[in-house]
XYZ file of C-alpha atoms in Angstrom:
565
model
C 131.021 -1.538 294.136
C 129.789 -0.168 297.548
C 131.961 1.858 299.861
C 131.790 3.992 303.611
C 133.223 6.986 303.628
C 136.189 5.236 306.012
C 136.737 2.974 303.226
C 136.967 5.501 300.422
C 140.034 7.409 302.392
C 141.324 3.948 304.037
C 145.121 4.505 304.843
C 146.529 0.600 303.422
C 149.908 0.798 305.005
C 147.837 1.273 308.757
C 144.364 0.626 308.582
C 142.811 0.469 312.051
C 146.281 1.085 313.497
C 144.927 2.217 316.830
C 145.683 0.014 320.180
C 143.304 -2.773 319.857
C 142.160 -3.938 323.359
C 141.973 -0.992 325.871
C 140.087 -3.670 328.615
C 144.024 -5.041 328.871
C 146.248 -2.249 327.709
C 150.332 -2.221 327.615
C 152.462 0.806 326.086
C 154.092 -1.723 324.035
C 152.533 -2.177 321.140
C 153.520 -2.741 316.950
C 150.627 -3.262 314.363
C 150.968 -5.866 311.630
C 148.075 -4.510 310.061
C 149.263 -3.530 306.527
C 150.348 -5.088 303.668
C 151.298 -8.583 304.192
C 152.198 -11.859 300.960
C 149.531 -13.566 300.667
C 149.045 -17.269 298.077
C 146.182 -19.709 297.394
C 147.426 -23.107 298.100
C 146.504 -26.874 297.140
C 147.800 -27.411 300.954
C 150.072 -26.237 304.134
C 153.616 -25.469 303.144
C 154.651 -22.620 302.963
C 155.219 -21.556 298.851
C 158.044 -19.741 297.533
C 156.407 -17.057 295.995
C 153.205 -15.816 296.743
C 150.914 -14.106 294.143
C 149.033 -11.997 295.879
C 149.423 -8.689 298.536
C 146.364 -8.369 301.017
C 146.009 -5.236 303.125
C 145.075 -7.384 306.231
C 142.986 -7.790 308.253
C 140.857 -7.403 305.736
C 139.842 -11.037 304.731
C 140.656 -11.651 301.167
C 136.969 -11.964 299.291
C 135.939 -8.624 300.552
C 137.128 -5.545 298.611
C 138.772 -3.701 300.989
C 141.863 -6.524 300.609
C 142.902 -5.870 297.469
C 143.375 -9.681 296.692
C 138.548 -9.648 296.067
C 139.229 -13.801 295.349
C 137.110 -16.688 297.624
C 138.622 -18.810 299.191
C 137.539 -22.652 298.474
C 137.268 -25.339 300.754
C 139.749 -27.927 299.395
C 142.701 -24.507 299.217
C 144.451 -23.179 302.700
C 145.311 -19.305 302.488
C 148.943 -19.092 302.654
C 149.998 -15.231 304.752
C 153.715 -13.985 304.633
C 154.772 -10.790 306.835
C 158.050 -9.673 307.418
C 159.122 -7.589 310.636
C 162.326 -6.348 312.572
C 161.583 -5.191 316.000
C 162.917 -2.195 317.235
C 166.132 -1.588 319.380
C 165.010 -2.529 322.925
C 161.560 -3.125 322.527
C 161.985 -6.812 324.083
C 161.224 -6.481 327.057
C 162.111 -10.099 328.137
C 159.465 -12.083 325.998
C 157.139 -10.733 322.790
C 153.864 -11.931 322.065
C 151.627 -12.095 318.778
C 147.887 -11.322 319.337
C 145.182 -12.107 316.599
C 141.475 -10.426 316.707
C 140.225 -12.923 315.097
C 141.424 -15.807 311.645
C 138.576 -17.436 310.602
C 138.626 -20.868 310.809
C 141.928 -22.804 311.533
C 145.478 -20.890 312.189
C 148.784 -21.801 312.266
C 151.174 -19.434 312.695
C 154.949 -20.065 312.187
C 157.912 -17.575 312.974
C 161.049 -18.105 310.811
C 159.927 -21.903 310.239
C 159.432 -23.006 313.490
C 155.849 -24.038 314.616
C 154.569 -21.157 317.232
C 150.948 -22.547 317.989
C 147.471 -23.088 316.359
C 143.906 -21.368 317.349
C 140.675 -23.264 316.252
C 137.177 -21.021 315.812
C 137.326 -18.090 313.181
C 135.809 -15.654 315.486
C 137.507 -15.271 319.256
C 140.641 -13.701 320.097
C 144.533 -15.830 320.717
C 147.921 -14.839 321.937
C 150.519 -17.062 321.200
C 154.285 -15.986 322.256
C 157.374 -16.117 319.563
C 160.103 -15.309 321.961
C 162.277 -18.609 321.622
C 162.462 -18.093 317.510
C 162.898 -14.648 316.956
C 165.482 -13.845 314.691
C 168.254 -11.139 315.326
C 167.616 -8.426 312.707
C 164.664 -9.514 309.980
C 162.125 -12.177 311.212
C 159.576 -13.940 309.002
C 156.105 -15.028 310.122
C 153.668 -16.972 308.053
C 150.071 -17.436 308.909
C 148.736 -20.923 307.671
C 144.354 -20.933 307.291
C 141.956 -23.230 306.814
C 138.147 -22.221 306.130
C 135.673 -24.980 305.414
C 132.748 -22.763 305.850
C 129.298 -24.489 306.328
C 131.614 -27.912 305.004
C 131.974 -28.624 308.577
C 130.633 -27.468 311.713
C 132.449 -25.192 312.917
C 130.826 -21.681 313.944
C 130.767 -19.701 310.526
C 128.211 -17.093 311.968
C 125.998 -16.070 308.942
C 128.200 -16.491 305.841
C 127.332 -18.789 303.479
C 129.800 -20.234 300.090
C 126.722 -19.451 298.410
C 124.828 -16.417 299.463
C 121.358 -14.768 299.898
C 118.528 -13.558 301.591
C 119.800 -13.778 305.494
C 123.259 -15.976 304.647
C 125.787 -13.485 303.768
C 129.194 -13.698 301.738
C 131.652 -15.920 302.999
C 135.165 -14.693 304.420
C 138.223 -16.645 305.532
C 141.357 -15.927 307.013
C 143.223 -12.920 309.196
C 140.063 -10.652 309.756
C 140.742 -8.522 312.814
C 144.105 -6.604 313.816
C 147.664 -7.967 314.522
C 149.834 -6.629 316.603
C 153.318 -7.241 319.230
C 153.945 -6.368 322.167
C 156.183 -6.857 324.575
C 156.619 -7.794 328.670
C 158.830 -8.475 331.508
C 159.980 -12.534 331.795
C 157.741 -12.414 335.246
C 154.302 -10.927 333.522
C 150.499 -10.522 334.478
C 148.717 -12.881 331.319
C 145.073 -12.064 332.322
C 142.535 -10.481 334.784
C 138.638 -10.771 335.702
C 137.389 -7.904 337.239
C 133.866 -8.829 338.797
C 132.405 -5.313 340.080
C 129.807 -6.387 343.151
C 127.767 -3.859 343.537
C 125.569 -4.458 346.475
C 129.042 -4.622 348.313
C 130.354 -1.503 347.237
C 133.133 -3.490 346.387
C 134.737 -5.174 343.243
C 137.517 -8.050 342.767
C 140.013 -8.558 340.667
C 141.588 -12.640 340.146
C 145.030 -12.640 338.331
C 146.672 -15.265 336.514
C 150.157 -15.925 336.350
C 150.706 -13.129 339.032
C 150.462 -12.765 342.583
C 150.830 -9.560 344.991
C 149.607 -7.351 341.508
C 149.940 -3.449 342.628
C 146.357 -1.604 341.606
C 145.696 1.362 341.880
C 141.873 2.478 340.929
C 141.441 6.170 339.571
C 138.434 8.085 339.250
C 139.627 10.876 336.360
C 142.576 11.859 337.189
C 142.301 10.784 341.229
C 143.728 8.277 342.964
C 141.004 6.216 344.978
C 142.511 3.095 345.765
C 146.421 1.995 345.808
C 146.652 -1.741 347.108
C 147.896 -5.271 346.901
C 144.594 -6.642 348.132
C 142.209 -8.711 345.461
C 138.841 -7.188 346.636
C 138.796 -2.860 346.875
C 135.998 -1.154 348.485
C 134.610 1.509 346.610
C 132.472 3.462 349.637
C 129.509 5.997 347.737
C 130.722 4.897 344.587
C 129.446 6.104 341.377
C 127.603 3.623 339.245
C 127.976 2.765 335.567
C 124.204 2.769 333.129
C 123.278 4.102 329.300
C 122.267 7.417 331.000
C 125.616 7.766 333.048
C 128.590 5.597 331.680
C 131.273 6.366 334.538
C 135.011 4.651 334.095
C 137.039 3.618 336.471
C 140.364 3.888 335.353
C 142.635 1.117 336.764
C 146.702 -0.008 336.707
C 148.420 -2.967 337.481
C 152.006 -3.691 338.524
C 153.724 -6.550 338.597
C 157.312 -6.347 338.957
C 158.007 -4.549 335.733
C 154.851 -5.159 334.010
C 152.196 -2.787 333.419
C 148.511 -3.103 332.541
C 146.333 -0.595 332.551
C 142.659 -1.177 332.320
C 139.269 0.044 333.444
C 135.903 -0.838 335.091
C 131.886 -0.130 335.724
C 130.437 -0.562 338.746
C 126.761 -1.984 337.276
C 124.889 -5.318 338.500
C 122.381 -6.901 335.868
C 119.627 -9.280 337.259
C 116.263 -9.991 337.036
C 113.093 -9.398 339.232
C 109.916 -8.912 339.887
C 108.362 -5.013 339.549
C 106.048 -3.420 341.897
C 103.196 -5.077 340.596
C 104.619 -8.435 340.589
C 105.518 -8.115 336.535
C 109.158 -10.019 335.946
C 111.665 -7.717 334.547
C 115.417 -7.495 333.641
C 117.114 -5.097 336.082
C 119.760 -3.004 336.296
C 121.661 -1.989 339.400
C 118.776 -3.216 340.941
C 116.140 -1.464 339.621
C 113.366 -2.588 337.030
C 114.911 -0.943 333.651
C 113.951 -1.242 329.918
C 116.312 -3.030 327.368
C 115.212 -0.787 324.337
C 117.894 -2.218 321.429
C 118.752 -2.972 318.172
C 120.148 -6.169 316.002
C 123.535 -5.177 315.118
C 124.745 -7.472 312.386
C 128.148 -5.817 312.388
C 129.088 -5.928 308.098
C 129.908 -3.628 306.151
C 130.227 -3.343 301.962
C 134.500 -2.508 301.815
C 134.679 -4.472 304.691
C 132.562 -7.727 305.211
C 133.125 -8.442 308.935
C 136.211 -6.331 309.354
C 134.999 -3.019 309.988
C 136.927 -0.400 307.460
C 138.281 1.569 310.343
C 137.714 1.986 313.737
C 136.245 5.639 313.421
C 132.609 2.889 311.667
C 132.257 1.136 314.152
C 131.713 3.991 317.166
C 129.440 6.038 314.278
C 127.622 3.731 314.391
C 127.416 3.059 318.415
C 127.377 6.638 318.501
C 124.063 6.481 315.922
C 122.059 4.293 317.798
C 122.578 6.489 320.935
C 121.895 9.662 319.679
C 118.638 8.036 318.250
C 117.568 7.278 321.957
C 117.986 3.326 321.668
C 120.011 1.689 324.621
C 121.331 -1.569 324.300
C 122.684 -3.558 320.677
C 122.273 -7.521 320.174
C 125.135 -8.239 318.688
C 124.337 -10.638 316.663
C 126.392 -13.860 315.159
C 129.249 -12.348 315.200
C 131.982 -10.709 318.261
C 133.518 -7.627 317.107
C 136.838 -6.224 318.011
C 137.391 -5.354 321.370
C 137.057 -1.280 320.738
C 133.464 -1.863 319.733
C 132.589 -3.273 323.449
C 135.073 -0.332 324.321
C 132.822 2.450 322.515
C 129.857 0.789 323.723
C 130.996 0.743 327.785
C 132.383 4.606 327.329
C 128.941 5.931 325.599
C 126.690 3.809 327.610
C 124.840 0.926 325.263
C 124.204 -2.330 326.545
C 124.850 -5.189 324.519
C 123.866 -8.665 323.872
C 125.821 -11.080 323.181
C 125.223 -13.941 320.400
C 127.701 -16.382 320.088
C 128.602 -17.863 316.968
C 126.395 -20.724 315.220
C 127.931 -23.786 313.453
C 126.685 -27.292 313.090
C 125.720 -28.893 309.796
C 123.144 -27.220 306.999
C 119.562 -26.253 308.648
C 116.243 -27.444 307.266
C 112.740 -26.378 308.048
C 112.263 -29.150 310.414
C 114.105 -27.086 312.619
C 113.736 -23.096 311.571
C 109.720 -23.943 310.043
C 108.657 -25.967 312.987
C 107.971 -23.555 315.369
C 105.970 -20.979 312.803
C 103.062 -23.660 314.181
C 104.062 -23.592 317.974
C 105.796 -26.798 317.973
C 109.063 -26.477 320.315
C 112.085 -29.321 319.673
C 113.774 -31.205 321.732
C 117.603 -29.973 321.484
C 119.426 -33.343 322.841
C 118.646 -34.534 319.034
C 121.700 -33.801 317.723
C 120.659 -35.325 314.164
C 117.823 -33.033 313.952
C 119.301 -29.857 314.789
C 122.439 -30.853 313.146
C 124.939 -31.343 315.163
C 126.216 -35.093 315.026
C 129.746 -34.286 315.071
C 130.991 -34.760 318.389
C 134.036 -32.615 318.165
C 132.361 -29.852 316.696
C 130.145 -30.173 319.562
C 133.537 -29.999 321.936
C 134.257 -26.941 320.154
C 131.742 -25.274 320.247
C 132.154 -25.190 324.223
C 136.078 -23.709 323.922
C 134.687 -21.225 321.411
C 132.303 -20.384 323.942
C 134.637 -20.027 327.096
C 136.918 -17.901 325.125
C 134.035 -15.496 324.819
C 133.175 -15.484 327.494
C 136.909 -14.654 328.769
C 137.675 -12.139 326.142
C 134.095 -9.987 326.925
C 134.541 -9.903 330.413
C 135.996 -7.246 331.530
C 133.347 -5.371 329.660
C 130.806 -3.276 331.801
C 128.384 -3.423 328.413
C 128.188 -7.162 328.470
C 124.410 -7.601 330.250
C 123.426 -10.670 328.435
C 124.699 -14.029 326.855
C 122.679 -15.816 323.750
C 124.365 -18.938 323.667
C 121.818 -20.275 320.558
C 119.882 -18.339 318.097
C 116.313 -19.673 315.876
C 117.992 -23.111 316.444
C 121.055 -22.253 314.309
C 123.021 -25.580 316.164
C 121.814 -25.516 319.455
C 121.797 -28.380 321.049
C 121.823 -29.296 325.527
C 121.106 -25.668 325.967
C 120.488 -26.537 329.305
C 124.533 -27.730 329.944
C 125.363 -24.432 327.751
C 123.104 -22.190 330.201
C 124.870 -23.963 333.660
C 127.983 -23.627 331.952
C 127.702 -19.615 331.415
C 126.606 -19.294 334.924
C 129.073 -21.100 336.176
C 131.673 -19.156 333.924
C 129.924 -16.098 335.194
C 127.695 -15.579 337.862
C 126.701 -11.336 336.749
C 125.217 -11.590 333.697
C 121.404 -12.778 332.485
C 121.115 -16.087 330.003
C 118.705 -15.772 326.902
C 119.237 -19.814 326.417
C 117.459 -20.024 322.895
C 116.421 -16.889 321.258
C 113.221 -16.748 319.346
C 112.144 -20.901 319.435
C 113.454 -24.343 320.370
C 113.061 -22.968 324.623
C 114.183 -26.012 326.399
C 112.877 -24.225 329.775
C 116.266 -23.965 331.160
C 116.832 -20.008 330.731
C 116.451 -16.517 332.333
C 114.138 -14.787 329.798
C 110.828 -15.756 326.991
C 112.713 -15.163 323.639
C 110.384 -14.261 321.366
C 111.057 -13.561 317.551
C 107.845 -12.375 315.914
C 107.857 -10.933 312.559
C 104.513 -11.925 310.709
C 102.394 -12.779 313.521
C 100.233 -10.218 316.170
C 102.773 -9.399 318.690
C 101.106 -10.810 322.149
C 102.753 -10.848 325.419
C 102.428 -13.020 327.890
C 103.476 -12.699 330.854
C 104.577 -16.004 332.561
C 107.700 -16.639 335.198
C 110.241 -15.020 333.469
C 111.034 -11.365 332.241
C 109.153 -11.449 328.486
C 111.631 -9.869 326.022
C 110.778 -9.195 322.173
C 114.237 -10.589 321.142
C 113.617 -9.917 317.191
C 110.445 -7.720 315.095
C 110.054 -5.048 312.922
C 112.549 -5.746 309.856
C 110.423 -3.016 307.370
C 112.282 -2.565 304.157
C 113.233 0.495 302.312
C 115.623 0.729 298.991
C 117.705 3.729 298.877
C 118.768 4.213 295.127
C 122.515 4.081 295.141
C 123.323 3.530 298.848
C 122.500 -0.852 297.726
C 124.617 -3.761 297.793
C 123.236 -4.939 294.624
C 119.849 -5.095 293.228
C 118.025 -7.842 295.648
C 115.987 -7.385 298.276
C 114.962 -8.843 301.400
C 112.521 -7.997 304.042
C 110.055 -8.793 306.316
C 107.581 -5.613 305.366
C 108.587 -3.281 301.830
C 107.950 -0.187 302.058
C 108.579 2.122 298.743
C 109.068 6.094 300.852
C 110.530 7.421 303.514
C 107.768 8.553 304.646
C 105.723 4.405 304.221
C 108.153 3.211 306.936
C 108.329 6.190 309.315
C 104.633 5.959 309.579
C 104.886 2.369 309.608
C 107.571 1.852 312.271
C 105.636 4.740 314.246
C 102.849 3.062 314.427
C 104.491 -0.414 315.387
C 105.231 1.040 318.699
C 103.213 3.778 319.510
C 99.956 1.416 318.852
C 101.636 -2.017 319.607
C 105.110 -1.980 321.636
C 104.503 1.449 324.170
C 100.766 -0.383 325.366
C 102.642 -3.413 326.062
C 105.401 -2.440 328.438
C 102.796 -2.146 331.642
C 101.451 -5.764 330.587
C 104.667 -7.505 330.873
C 107.082 -6.834 327.575
C 110.819 -6.493 329.581
C 113.081 -5.475 326.261
C 112.752 -4.869 322.320
C 115.177 -5.805 319.299
C 113.879 -4.445 316.121
C 115.749 -5.534 313.409
C 117.789 -3.599 312.471
C 120.999 -1.070 312.590
C 122.307 -1.478 308.761
C 121.215 -2.931 305.493
C 122.952 -5.842 304.834
C 124.032 -7.109 301.407
C 120.336 -8.097 300.380
C 117.958 -7.022 303.423
C 117.453 -3.808 303.528
C 115.313 -3.451 306.527
C 118.044 -1.635 308.137
C 117.699 2.009 309.888
C 120.843 2.915 307.921
C 121.995 1.860 304.375
C 124.529 -0.040 304.161
C 126.948 2.048 303.376
C 126.262 4.332 306.522
C 125.124 7.296 304.551
C 122.123 7.350 304.864
C 119.473 7.207 307.981
C 115.762 6.152 306.951
C 114.112 7.821 309.458
C 114.625 11.059 311.143
C 116.692 11.159 314.199
C 114.254 13.346 315.956
C 111.274 10.912 314.881
C 113.260 8.609 316.328
C 114.760 9.701 319.604
C 110.305 11.105 320.611
C 109.610 7.085 319.761
C 112.189 6.287 321.697
C 111.555 8.708 324.823
C 108.570 6.750 325.358
C 110.183 2.820 325.293
C 110.554 2.250 329.233
C 109.457 1.350 332.475
């Protein structure tokens, strides 16, 4: 069994115990991560006894959970956690926050149904106040997860894993925590930097007349109840200079801390009339990696917050400025580390729908684009699942809106569960006017999108300039096995090499002979596959356990110094 160094040192009593949401932080905080009771049941009734102890927030299928058992489609997971609130913790209301629970969750406190949530990748919050007991409380979470047996969003999980599809997992897989607020409190805030007008605006839910204090380091530069704050001569945020302003919100007795970055994402043409991605009103090349966010010991769940930060800092140290977060929504701390370290993020939506066939994934290789209003061919015939897709898409945007690093939304990838991409594009533009959208990453471009998006692994990479920026949104995938650092004995990769020297030569040749020369011709972004190995896939720049970098950092850094406009 393969472990990361963080998994080897896991504190089972307090895993991932740092405050999990820096973008909307209160001092009130009790982590519920750690040991819970768990039962696999045939129905949703809470059992009298529990057969397992599980380390939350790790799914029962992964090694770090201590369970190592796969949930069957006909089964439920029933969790139980007992807790007692410290004296003085309850300021008037008490809430429970879940980073993510896969796929359908019901939350019960002291026998009272508090609420439920559908969708395995987005965060949710429920109020516990009226069901709280004096003294000990009993919390139960009841979970159903049908993986690909329904059309819910499931990402790259598959019951029969292999190749580019990974081990299934279920249940609680991100942090769980309690917080308390006064009776009157700020439910949420949307922070929108306006780069051109040198100002930032704040839109509050559930509160009027909020006192807004903006800090440049330790210096107060604004203290007002105006929801639009002027910032003359502001410091811009960019990968080269990821400056963040701190901000505090006061509403009655409620206090919330956050931050923001002054930056602008757009598209336009450079001085030669070539369509480009723009950052802060200037053409800017996005040079990044595909990032699946999987770990051998925690699967979707990082073994520690340090593990997430390690990935991001390694990518930055190697000279990249962007990560495409592929078919996963990370814990909020991951985006915080990107904000702080200056990494642009392309955020994929999670794929769902029926089981995809060659009619969707194979046809593009012979140059055929399909109309995605054909629900039957794209395996999207379930109307309720399509409605849930939009609900989850909105939840993703709302959760990540305030992260300065998010540069681009990707609602669909390679036709997986794709449908009505023009509608998804228009909804994203309605919900978020500040980001670029790649409606259909890879293929099945239905014409309503901000970019030209190409995945090219097997044919020559040739930029064909058009009216939109031309992005190479997946390529490479060069593989090499590093003995002692693999998930199993299988090997998937687009091109396979036997030595470090061989893969280094191939990578260097690809960039020096193909990628860099085409940047002046219109190539505007690259997404090399990928940050790390994942299960069968051995095409990462790092091994799955993060212990070996397969191409020397200095080689990558030198090449990346030339991957720019």
